[in-house]
Short mmCIF file of C-alpha atoms and ligand atoms in Angstrom, two decimals:
data_model
loop_
_atom_site.label_atom_id
_atom_site.label_comp_id
_atom_site.label_asym_id
_atom_site.label_seq_id
_atom_site.Cartn_x
_atom_site.Cartn_y
_atom_site.Cartn_z
CA MET A 1 -140.05 -75.59 -5.25
CA PRO A 2 -137.41 -74.66 -2.63
CA ARG A 3 -135.40 -71.53 -3.34
CA ASN A 4 -132.34 -72.30 -1.32
CA LEU A 5 -129.59 -70.34 -3.04
CA SER A 6 -126.94 -70.48 -0.35
CA ARG A 7 -124.40 -72.51 -2.35
CA VAL A 8 -123.61 -71.31 -5.85
CA ALA A 9 -121.35 -72.88 -8.47
CA VAL A 10 -119.86 -70.72 -11.21
CA ILE A 11 -118.88 -72.79 -14.25
CA GLY A 12 -116.04 -71.17 -16.22
CA LEU A 13 -113.62 -68.86 -14.39
CA GLY A 14 -112.68 -66.51 -17.20
CA TYR A 15 -113.13 -62.78 -17.68
CA ILE A 16 -116.77 -62.94 -16.52
CA GLY A 17 -117.01 -66.08 -14.37
CA LEU A 18 -114.14 -65.20 -12.05
CA PRO A 19 -115.31 -61.65 -11.21
CA THR A 20 -118.87 -62.99 -10.75
CA ALA A 21 -117.65 -65.73 -8.39
CA ALA A 22 -115.41 -63.32 -6.46
CA ILE A 23 -118.16 -60.72 -6.02
CA LEU A 24 -120.78 -63.29 -5.00
CA ALA A 25 -118.38 -64.76 -2.44
CA ASP A 26 -117.38 -61.30 -1.24
CA HIS A 27 -121.07 -60.72 -0.49
CA GLY A 28 -121.16 -63.76 1.80
CA VAL A 29 -122.51 -66.40 -0.62
CA THR A 30 -120.67 -69.73 -0.47
CA THR A 31 -119.28 -69.96 -3.99
CA ILE A 32 -117.43 -72.72 -5.75
CA GLY A 33 -115.78 -71.82 -9.02
CA MET A 34 -115.20 -74.56 -11.57
CA ASP A 35 -112.79 -74.41 -14.49
CA VAL A 36 -111.13 -77.02 -16.69
CA SER A 37 -107.73 -75.31 -16.37
CA GLU A 38 -105.86 -76.87 -13.44
CA ARG A 39 -103.33 -74.04 -13.55
CA ASN A 40 -105.96 -71.33 -13.24
CA VAL A 41 -107.80 -73.20 -10.49
CA ALA A 42 -104.57 -73.52 -8.49
CA ALA A 43 -103.79 -69.82 -9.02
CA ILE A 44 -107.29 -68.75 -7.97
CA ASN A 45 -107.08 -70.85 -4.80
CA ARG A 46 -103.89 -68.93 -3.98
CA GLY A 47 -105.79 -65.67 -4.51
CA GLU A 48 -104.06 -64.91 -7.83
CA VAL A 49 -105.85 -63.54 -10.89
CA PRO A 50 -104.74 -65.13 -14.18
CA PHE A 51 -105.51 -61.97 -16.22
CA VAL A 52 -105.60 -58.19 -15.81
CA GLU A 53 -108.83 -56.66 -14.49
CA PRO A 54 -108.58 -53.59 -12.25
CA GLY A 55 -109.79 -54.24 -8.68
CA LEU A 56 -110.38 -57.98 -9.09
CA ARG A 57 -107.33 -59.18 -7.16
CA GLU A 58 -108.34 -57.42 -3.92
CA VAL A 59 -111.87 -58.86 -3.97
CA LEU A 60 -110.66 -62.34 -4.93
CA GLN A 61 -108.05 -62.39 -2.16
CA ARG A 62 -110.62 -61.28 0.41
CA ALA A 63 -113.06 -64.01 -0.69
CA VAL A 64 -110.44 -66.78 -0.75
CA THR A 65 -109.00 -65.76 2.62
CA SER A 66 -112.43 -65.61 4.26
CA GLY A 67 -113.21 -69.09 2.89
CA THR A 68 -116.36 -68.14 0.92
CA LEU A 69 -114.68 -68.84 -2.43
CA SER A 70 -112.86 -71.92 -3.60
CA ALA A 71 -112.10 -73.28 -7.06
CA THR A 72 -112.13 -76.81 -8.44
CA THR A 73 -111.79 -78.64 -11.75
CA GLN A 74 -114.92 -80.78 -11.17
CA THR A 75 -118.52 -79.59 -11.33
CA PRO A 76 -119.63 -79.38 -7.69
CA GLU A 77 -123.07 -79.90 -6.14
CA ALA A 78 -124.83 -76.59 -5.63
CA ASP A 79 -128.24 -74.94 -5.24
CA ALA A 80 -127.60 -72.69 -8.21
CA TYR A 81 -125.28 -72.85 -11.20
CA ILE A 82 -124.05 -69.88 -13.20
CA VAL A 83 -122.63 -70.88 -16.59
CA ALA A 84 -120.04 -68.40 -17.90
CA VAL A 85 -118.22 -70.37 -20.56
CA PRO A 86 -117.07 -69.14 -23.99
CA THR A 87 -119.39 -69.16 -27.02
CA PRO A 88 -116.96 -68.83 -29.92
CA PHE A 89 -118.08 -68.87 -33.51
CA THR A 90 -117.22 -71.38 -36.18
CA GLU A 91 -115.54 -70.53 -39.49
CA THR A 92 -118.98 -69.98 -41.00
CA HIS A 93 -119.88 -67.50 -38.21
CA SER A 94 -122.31 -69.86 -36.45
CA ALA A 95 -122.24 -70.11 -32.67
CA ASP A 96 -120.26 -73.02 -31.24
CA LEU A 97 -122.31 -74.26 -28.28
CA SER A 98 -119.93 -77.07 -27.31
CA TYR A 99 -118.72 -75.35 -24.11
CA ILE A 100 -122.33 -74.74 -23.01
CA GLU A 101 -123.13 -78.38 -23.76
CA ALA A 102 -120.13 -79.58 -21.74
CA ALA A 103 -121.21 -77.37 -18.82
CA ALA A 104 -124.77 -78.74 -19.10
CA ASP A 105 -123.48 -82.31 -19.00
CA GLY A 106 -121.41 -81.59 -15.88
CA ILE A 107 -124.36 -79.92 -14.14
CA ALA A 108 -126.85 -82.62 -15.18
CA ALA A 109 -124.87 -85.25 -13.29
CA LYS A 110 -125.15 -83.29 -10.03
CA LEU A 111 -128.83 -82.30 -10.00
CA THR A 112 -131.26 -83.60 -7.41
CA GLY A 113 -134.22 -81.41 -8.45
CA GLY A 114 -135.12 -77.83 -7.54
CA GLU A 115 -131.84 -76.25 -8.64
CA LEU A 116 -131.49 -72.99 -10.56
CA VAL A 117 -129.32 -72.96 -13.70
CA ILE A 118 -128.40 -69.58 -15.19
CA LEU A 119 -126.73 -69.19 -18.55
CA GLU A 120 -124.64 -66.00 -18.55
CA SER A 121 -122.59 -66.68 -21.68
CA THR A 122 -123.60 -64.53 -24.64
CA SER A 123 -125.73 -66.87 -26.69
CA PRO A 124 -127.67 -67.10 -29.95
CA PRO A 125 -131.46 -67.13 -29.76
CA GLY A 126 -132.62 -70.51 -28.44
CA ALA A 127 -129.40 -71.43 -26.59
CA THR A 128 -131.04 -71.39 -23.14
CA GLU A 129 -133.74 -73.80 -24.33
CA HIS A 130 -130.96 -75.94 -25.83
CA LEU A 131 -129.13 -76.02 -22.48
CA ALA A 132 -132.29 -77.08 -20.64
CA GLN A 133 -133.02 -79.80 -23.19
CA ARG A 134 -129.45 -81.06 -22.97
CA ILE A 135 -129.72 -81.37 -19.19
CA LEU A 136 -133.11 -83.08 -19.36
CA SER A 137 -132.00 -85.55 -22.00
CA ALA A 138 -129.08 -86.57 -19.74
CA ARG A 139 -131.49 -86.86 -16.80
CA PRO A 140 -134.69 -88.58 -17.93
CA ASP A 141 -135.59 -88.99 -14.24
CA LEU A 142 -136.13 -85.20 -14.03
CA SER A 143 -138.88 -83.19 -15.74
CA ALA A 144 -138.82 -79.59 -16.98
CA ASP A 145 -140.61 -78.58 -13.76
CA ASP A 146 -137.72 -79.90 -11.65
CA ILE A 147 -135.18 -77.28 -12.74
CA LEU A 148 -135.33 -73.52 -13.05
CA VAL A 149 -133.45 -72.26 -16.11
CA ALA A 150 -132.79 -68.62 -16.99
CA HIS A 151 -130.59 -66.52 -19.22
CA CYS A 152 -128.93 -63.54 -17.62
CA PRO A 153 -126.46 -62.06 -20.09
CA GLU A 154 -123.50 -60.24 -18.62
CA ARG A 155 -123.03 -56.73 -19.99
CA VAL A 156 -120.02 -55.49 -18.05
CA LEU A 157 -117.24 -53.62 -19.78
CA PRO A 158 -113.77 -55.22 -19.58
CA GLY A 159 -111.60 -52.82 -17.58
CA LYS A 160 -114.61 -51.74 -15.48
CA ILE A 161 -116.03 -55.14 -14.59
CA MET A 162 -115.79 -54.84 -10.81
CA GLU A 163 -117.81 -51.64 -10.79
CA GLU A 164 -120.32 -52.45 -13.55
CA MET A 165 -121.11 -55.92 -12.23
CA ILE A 166 -122.62 -54.30 -9.18
CA THR A 167 -124.15 -51.16 -10.69
CA ASN A 168 -125.43 -52.28 -14.13
CA ASP A 169 -129.10 -53.12 -14.65
CA ARG A 170 -129.59 -56.83 -15.34
CA ILE A 171 -131.79 -58.43 -17.96
CA ILE A 172 -133.11 -61.74 -16.67
CA GLY A 173 -134.91 -64.03 -19.08
CA GLY A 174 -136.51 -67.11 -17.57
CA LEU A 175 -137.71 -70.18 -19.40
CA THR A 176 -140.54 -69.71 -16.88
CA PRO A 177 -141.46 -66.63 -14.81
CA GLU A 178 -140.54 -68.63 -11.69
CA ALA A 179 -137.02 -69.20 -13.06
CA ALA A 180 -136.58 -65.49 -13.76
CA GLU A 181 -137.68 -64.64 -10.21
CA ALA A 182 -135.27 -67.17 -8.70
CA ALA A 183 -132.40 -65.74 -10.77
CA ARG A 184 -133.34 -62.24 -9.64
CA ASP A 185 -133.17 -63.41 -6.01
CA LEU A 186 -129.67 -64.72 -6.63
CA TYR A 187 -128.33 -61.54 -8.25
CA ALA A 188 -129.96 -59.44 -5.53
CA ALA A 189 -127.10 -60.67 -3.29
CA PHE A 190 -124.79 -58.12 -4.92
CA CYS A 191 -126.43 -56.28 -7.81
CA LYS A 192 -127.63 -52.74 -7.12
CA GLY A 193 -129.01 -52.15 -10.63
CA GLU A 194 -132.58 -52.61 -11.80
CA PHE A 195 -133.78 -56.15 -12.59
CA LEU A 196 -135.54 -56.40 -15.94
CA LEU A 197 -137.45 -59.67 -16.16
CA THR A 198 -138.40 -61.19 -19.53
CA ASP A 199 -138.32 -64.52 -21.36
CA ALA A 200 -135.05 -66.25 -22.24
CA ARG A 201 -135.17 -65.69 -26.01
CA THR A 202 -135.75 -61.94 -25.65
CA ALA A 203 -132.91 -61.74 -23.12
CA GLU A 204 -130.58 -63.54 -25.54
CA MET A 205 -131.53 -61.17 -28.35
CA ALA A 206 -131.28 -58.07 -26.11
CA LYS A 207 -127.63 -58.77 -25.39
CA LEU A 208 -126.84 -59.36 -29.06
CA THR A 209 -128.74 -56.20 -29.96
CA GLU A 210 -126.72 -54.01 -27.57
CA ASN A 211 -123.43 -55.16 -29.02
CA SER A 212 -124.69 -54.94 -32.59
CA PHE A 213 -125.85 -51.38 -31.96
CA ARG A 214 -122.32 -50.49 -30.84
CA ASP A 215 -120.76 -52.35 -33.76
CA VAL A 216 -122.94 -50.49 -36.29
CA ASN A 217 -122.07 -47.15 -34.67
CA ILE A 218 -118.32 -47.91 -34.70
CA ALA A 219 -118.59 -49.10 -38.33
CA PHE A 220 -120.11 -45.70 -39.17
CA ALA A 221 -117.14 -44.00 -37.45
CA ASN A 222 -114.65 -46.27 -39.22
CA GLU A 223 -116.24 -45.57 -42.60
CA LEU A 224 -116.11 -41.84 -41.83
CA SER A 225 -112.40 -42.14 -40.99
CA VAL A 226 -111.61 -43.72 -44.37
CA ILE A 227 -113.66 -41.08 -46.20
CA SER A 228 -112.12 -38.24 -44.14
CA HIS A 229 -108.57 -39.46 -44.78
CA LYS A 230 -109.27 -39.33 -48.52
CA LEU A 231 -110.76 -35.84 -48.24
CA GLY A 232 -108.02 -34.42 -45.99
CA ILE A 233 -110.33 -33.99 -43.00
CA ASP A 234 -109.47 -34.78 -39.37
CA VAL A 235 -112.13 -37.38 -38.54
CA TRP A 236 -111.83 -36.87 -34.78
CA GLU A 237 -112.54 -33.17 -35.09
CA LEU A 238 -115.37 -33.98 -37.50
CA ILE A 239 -117.02 -36.40 -35.04
CA GLU A 240 -116.48 -34.04 -32.12
CA LEU A 241 -118.27 -31.29 -34.03
CA ALA A 242 -121.13 -33.52 -35.20
CA ASN A 243 -121.59 -34.86 -31.66
CA HIS A 244 -122.40 -31.35 -30.44
CA HIS A 245 -125.77 -31.85 -32.09
CA PRO A 246 -128.16 -32.87 -29.29
CA ARG A 247 -129.30 -36.00 -31.12
CA VAL A 248 -125.99 -37.20 -32.62
CA ASN A 249 -123.62 -39.51 -30.75
CA ILE A 250 -121.04 -41.10 -33.03
CA LEU A 251 -118.44 -43.43 -31.49
CA GLN A 252 -114.71 -43.33 -32.29
CA PRO A 253 -112.88 -44.84 -35.25
CA GLY A 254 -109.90 -47.10 -34.59
CA PRO A 255 -107.83 -49.88 -36.19
CA GLY A 256 -110.85 -52.23 -36.17
CA VAL A 257 -113.13 -53.83 -33.61
CA GLY A 258 -111.83 -56.58 -31.36
CA GLY A 259 -112.60 -58.52 -28.22
CA HIS A 260 -114.85 -61.47 -27.78
CA CYS A 261 -118.12 -59.55 -27.74
CA ILE A 262 -118.69 -56.84 -30.30
CA ALA A 263 -116.59 -58.58 -32.94
CA VAL A 264 -118.56 -61.81 -32.43
CA ASP A 265 -122.13 -61.27 -31.20
CA PRO A 266 -123.58 -59.56 -34.29
CA TRP A 267 -122.75 -62.70 -36.27
CA PHE A 268 -125.19 -64.64 -34.06
CA ILE A 269 -127.98 -62.37 -35.30
CA VAL A 270 -126.79 -62.69 -38.89
CA ASP A 271 -126.72 -66.47 -38.48
CA ALA A 272 -130.25 -66.51 -37.01
CA ALA A 273 -131.73 -64.38 -39.84
CA PRO A 274 -129.27 -64.33 -42.76
CA GLN A 275 -131.76 -62.91 -45.28
CA ASP A 276 -132.70 -59.95 -43.10
CA ALA A 277 -129.64 -58.89 -41.11
CA ASN A 278 -128.07 -56.84 -43.90
CA LEU A 279 -127.04 -53.70 -42.02
CA ILE A 280 -125.65 -55.77 -39.14
CA ARG A 281 -123.63 -57.93 -41.55
CA THR A 282 -122.28 -54.89 -43.44
CA ALA A 283 -121.18 -53.23 -40.18
CA ARG A 284 -119.23 -56.37 -39.25
CA GLN A 285 -117.60 -56.43 -42.66
CA THR A 286 -116.74 -52.70 -42.47
CA ASN A 287 -115.09 -53.11 -39.06
CA ASP A 288 -113.32 -56.29 -40.11
CA ALA A 289 -111.89 -54.46 -43.16
CA LYS A 290 -110.35 -51.65 -41.10
CA PRO A 291 -107.10 -53.46 -40.13
CA GLU A 292 -106.36 -53.99 -43.82
CA TRP A 293 -106.78 -50.26 -44.45
CA VAL A 294 -104.37 -49.49 -41.59
CA LEU A 295 -101.90 -52.03 -43.01
CA GLY A 296 -102.05 -50.23 -46.35
CA ARG A 297 -101.11 -46.97 -44.63
CA ILE A 298 -98.20 -48.61 -42.78
CA GLU A 299 -96.94 -50.17 -46.01
CA GLN A 300 -97.02 -46.76 -47.69
CA ALA A 301 -94.99 -45.28 -44.81
CA LEU A 302 -92.51 -48.16 -45.07
CA GLU A 303 -92.03 -47.51 -48.76
CA SER A 304 -91.08 -43.91 -47.97
CA ALA A 305 -88.84 -44.92 -45.05
CA GLY A 306 -86.82 -47.32 -47.23
CA ALA A 307 -85.55 -50.90 -46.76
CA GLY A 308 -84.79 -52.15 -43.25
CA ALA A 309 -86.94 -49.52 -41.56
CA THR A 310 -87.96 -49.94 -37.93
CA VAL A 311 -91.63 -49.79 -36.97
CA ALA A 312 -92.89 -49.29 -33.41
CA LEU A 313 -96.32 -50.87 -32.97
CA LEU A 314 -97.83 -49.34 -29.85
CA GLY A 315 -100.36 -51.72 -28.31
CA LEU A 316 -101.45 -55.28 -29.10
CA ALA A 317 -104.51 -55.59 -26.81
CA PHE A 318 -107.98 -55.25 -28.30
CA LYS A 319 -108.58 -52.01 -26.40
CA ALA A 320 -107.10 -49.64 -23.85
CA ASN A 321 -105.66 -50.55 -20.45
CA ILE A 322 -106.26 -54.31 -20.53
CA ASP A 323 -104.13 -57.31 -21.50
CA ASP A 324 -106.82 -59.11 -23.52
CA LEU A 325 -105.63 -60.05 -27.02
CA ARG A 326 -108.80 -61.87 -28.14
CA GLU A 327 -109.83 -60.95 -31.68
CA SER A 328 -107.47 -57.98 -31.40
CA PRO A 329 -107.19 -55.96 -34.62
CA SER A 330 -103.83 -54.63 -33.37
CA LEU A 331 -102.43 -58.13 -33.01
CA HIS A 332 -103.78 -59.00 -36.44
CA ILE A 333 -102.03 -55.95 -37.91
CA ALA A 334 -98.74 -56.95 -36.22
CA GLU A 335 -99.02 -60.54 -37.56
CA GLN A 336 -99.80 -59.42 -41.09
CA LEU A 337 -97.03 -56.83 -41.10
CA ALA A 338 -94.49 -59.37 -39.82
CA ARG A 339 -95.44 -61.65 -42.71
CA ARG A 340 -95.70 -58.99 -45.41
CA ALA A 341 -92.70 -56.80 -44.50
CA PRO A 342 -89.93 -59.30 -43.68
CA ASP A 343 -87.23 -56.62 -44.11
CA ALA A 344 -88.75 -54.29 -41.55
CA GLN A 345 -87.85 -54.52 -37.86
CA LEU A 346 -91.06 -54.56 -35.79
CA LEU A 347 -90.91 -53.45 -32.16
CA ALA A 348 -94.17 -54.41 -30.47
CA VAL A 349 -94.87 -52.39 -27.33
CA GLU A 350 -97.53 -53.85 -25.05
CA PRO A 351 -97.00 -52.86 -21.42
CA HIS A 352 -99.66 -55.31 -20.15
CA ILE A 353 -97.96 -58.53 -21.31
CA GLU A 354 -94.59 -60.04 -20.44
CA ALA A 355 -93.87 -62.22 -23.48
CA LEU A 356 -94.54 -61.94 -27.18
CA PRO A 357 -97.84 -63.71 -28.06
CA ALA A 358 -97.35 -67.15 -29.64
CA SER A 359 -98.70 -65.95 -33.00
CA LEU A 360 -95.75 -63.52 -33.30
CA THR A 361 -92.89 -65.66 -31.99
CA GLY A 362 -92.36 -67.49 -35.29
CA PHE A 363 -91.27 -64.32 -37.10
CA GLY A 364 -87.61 -63.30 -36.91
CA ASN A 365 -88.45 -59.61 -37.37
CA VAL A 366 -90.67 -58.98 -34.31
CA THR A 367 -89.54 -58.30 -30.75
CA LEU A 368 -91.44 -57.21 -27.65
CA SER A 369 -89.93 -53.88 -26.72
CA GLY A 370 -90.06 -51.22 -24.04
CA LEU A 371 -91.72 -47.95 -25.03
CA GLU A 372 -88.67 -45.73 -24.73
CA GLU A 373 -86.43 -48.06 -26.73
CA ALA A 374 -89.07 -48.41 -29.46
CA LEU A 375 -89.49 -44.64 -29.75
CA ASP A 376 -85.71 -44.12 -29.85
CA ARG A 377 -85.31 -46.56 -32.71
CA ALA A 378 -88.49 -46.24 -34.80
CA ASP A 379 -88.71 -44.67 -38.25
CA VAL A 380 -92.47 -45.26 -38.22
CA VAL A 381 -94.63 -45.16 -35.07
CA VAL A 382 -98.06 -46.79 -35.31
CA LEU A 383 -100.42 -46.13 -32.42
CA LEU A 384 -102.83 -49.05 -32.27
CA VAL A 385 -104.22 -48.98 -28.72
CA ASP A 386 -105.01 -45.87 -26.69
CA HIS A 387 -103.39 -47.18 -23.47
CA GLN A 388 -103.03 -44.45 -20.83
CA VAL A 389 -99.24 -44.70 -20.92
CA PHE A 390 -99.24 -43.81 -24.63
CA LYS A 391 -101.65 -40.92 -24.09
CA GLU A 392 -99.24 -39.45 -21.56
CA LEU A 393 -96.35 -39.28 -24.04
CA PRO A 394 -95.25 -35.75 -24.90
CA VAL A 395 -95.97 -35.31 -28.62
CA SER A 396 -92.44 -33.92 -29.05
CA ARG A 397 -91.21 -37.49 -28.36
CA LEU A 398 -92.55 -38.42 -31.82
CA ASP A 399 -90.81 -35.68 -33.78
CA ASP A 400 -88.29 -37.92 -35.55
CA ALA A 401 -90.73 -40.53 -36.87
CA THR A 402 -93.60 -40.87 -39.33
CA VAL A 403 -96.66 -41.27 -37.11
CA ILE A 404 -99.82 -43.24 -37.88
CA ASP A 405 -102.24 -42.61 -35.04
CA THR A 406 -105.22 -44.93 -35.50
CA ARG A 407 -106.99 -43.68 -32.35
CA GLY A 408 -106.53 -39.94 -32.70
CA ILE A 409 -104.81 -39.48 -29.31
CA TRP A 410 -101.95 -37.24 -30.48
CA ARG A 411 -103.84 -34.68 -32.54
N1 SAJ B 1 -114.07 -49.45 -30.16
C1 SAJ B 1 -113.84 -48.49 -31.17
N2 SAJ B 1 -114.44 -47.29 -31.05
C2 SAJ B 1 -115.24 -46.96 -30.00
C3 SAJ B 1 -115.47 -47.92 -28.99
C4 SAJ B 1 -114.86 -49.16 -29.11
O1 SAJ B 1 -113.12 -48.77 -32.14
O2 SAJ B 1 -115.72 -45.83 -29.97
C5 SAJ B 1 -113.44 -50.77 -30.28
C6 SAJ B 1 -112.50 -51.08 -29.13
O3 SAJ B 1 -111.22 -50.56 -29.35
C7 SAJ B 1 -112.52 -52.59 -29.14
C8 SAJ B 1 -113.95 -52.92 -29.56
O4 SAJ B 1 -114.46 -51.74 -30.17
O5 SAJ B 1 -111.63 -53.11 -30.09
C9 SAJ B 1 -114.87 -53.31 -28.45
O6 SAJ B 1 -114.62 -52.51 -27.29
P1 SAJ B 1 -115.78 -51.93 -26.39
O7 SAJ B 1 -115.17 -51.18 -25.29
O8 SAJ B 1 -116.79 -51.23 -27.21
O9 SAJ B 1 -116.56 -53.20 -25.88
P2 SAJ B 1 -116.16 -54.58 -25.17
O10 SAJ B 1 -116.08 -55.63 -26.24
O11 SAJ B 1 -115.00 -54.44 -24.27
O12 SAJ B 1 -117.46 -54.78 -24.28
C10 SAJ B 1 -118.72 -54.81 -24.90
C11 SAJ B 1 -119.67 -53.89 -24.10
N3 SAJ B 1 -120.92 -53.73 -24.82
C12 SAJ B 1 -121.47 -52.51 -25.02
O13 SAJ B 1 -120.95 -51.49 -24.64
C13 SAJ B 1 -122.77 -52.47 -25.73
C14 SAJ B 1 -119.91 -54.49 -22.73
O14 SAJ B 1 -120.88 -53.75 -22.02
C15 SAJ B 1 -120.39 -55.95 -22.88
O15 SAJ B 1 -120.58 -56.56 -21.62
C16 SAJ B 1 -119.31 -56.70 -23.61
O16 SAJ B 1 -119.18 -56.12 -24.91
C17 SAJ B 1 -119.73 -58.16 -23.72
O17 SAJ B 1 -119.21 -58.98 -22.97
O18 SAJ B 1 -120.61 -58.47 -24.54
#
């Protein structure tokens, strides 16, 4: 089977697909990005990044200007396809594979035989086989031997994607060993990490396992923070002390766990083995319960501050120094507070966005505010995201307000 990988299509130009396409193209590979959003495609072709990711704009502009990267709304013909579409979950916490299926249908129509198809989207066990079957059922003229299919889960950290995409080790799970080797050859164009070849199902589970490990560790920290608050102990000092032990490494508590990875992926394991994934399920529930605990603390502070109090909510993103609001516990807290405390004035401070998110615009008591104005006016200051700009505030700036610091940055 020919291994011509000179023309690569990246399906889905979001937080993972766009950096992948830009880096591939920047390393001289002719890359065509495909996305259903006409607006994003037009922006990308102008060299503009539709979201915040440090370092991406420079690489994208270089690739677009040199002509190695272009974007389109139609699935193009290519030697290799990288699928980086969302895998959301349904209300019952099962994976929704409809975006993967739509990508498979688009790819199926373009295949001539011999192409490599890589699923990068985080997926439940069996999703790569499902993608291959979907393609083959749309193309009865092709057999399983005519396409190479692999799963190569992305594991980059939002905020550090441009660095980690090149330096991280990559797990590559092929439906066949030949598919895994072809995928390795493709990533070798830019990846300096180690290539770890396995089968597709193990690769799917490895990615889910990494994020579940982190979720369980953060749940432990969040449970400790609730216990410590009750016992009058500073949880951040407690964890710092415990982490001096050579075999203890506890993560940090916060207002809850957000983003589209750690807050989602463990559910795919729970869904695959509901009778057995008890610890993983409990960790999810513990982290999901944390925003409600923070809300309780804010409501207590509001009671003391009296009617018509002003609350500064510092940060809406799901974590520091990015603009991503997906599954954000901070945004959830802001929405709930707006609903439950209609007399309070809420000043949301999120330096990485320019307009109030749609889910907050319907409330008359929430405005997007600058940091200085919010601090001048607030009776209660709630630190929700440890953005650098908040860390740099002199603590004396908070003297006149009741402070709820969910990330422990102002101790
Ligand atoms: N968080 C805490 N305490 C901590 C660390 C994180 O409360 O000590 C919270 C964050 O504030 C955030 C959430 O957890 O709300 C997730 O943030 P994160 O930085 O842990 O992870 P993500 O979701 O940005 O990226 C994760 C990473 N996975 C692991 O570190 C195992 C990344 O490498 C993956 O590529 C990414 O998920 C993904 O796409 O799956």
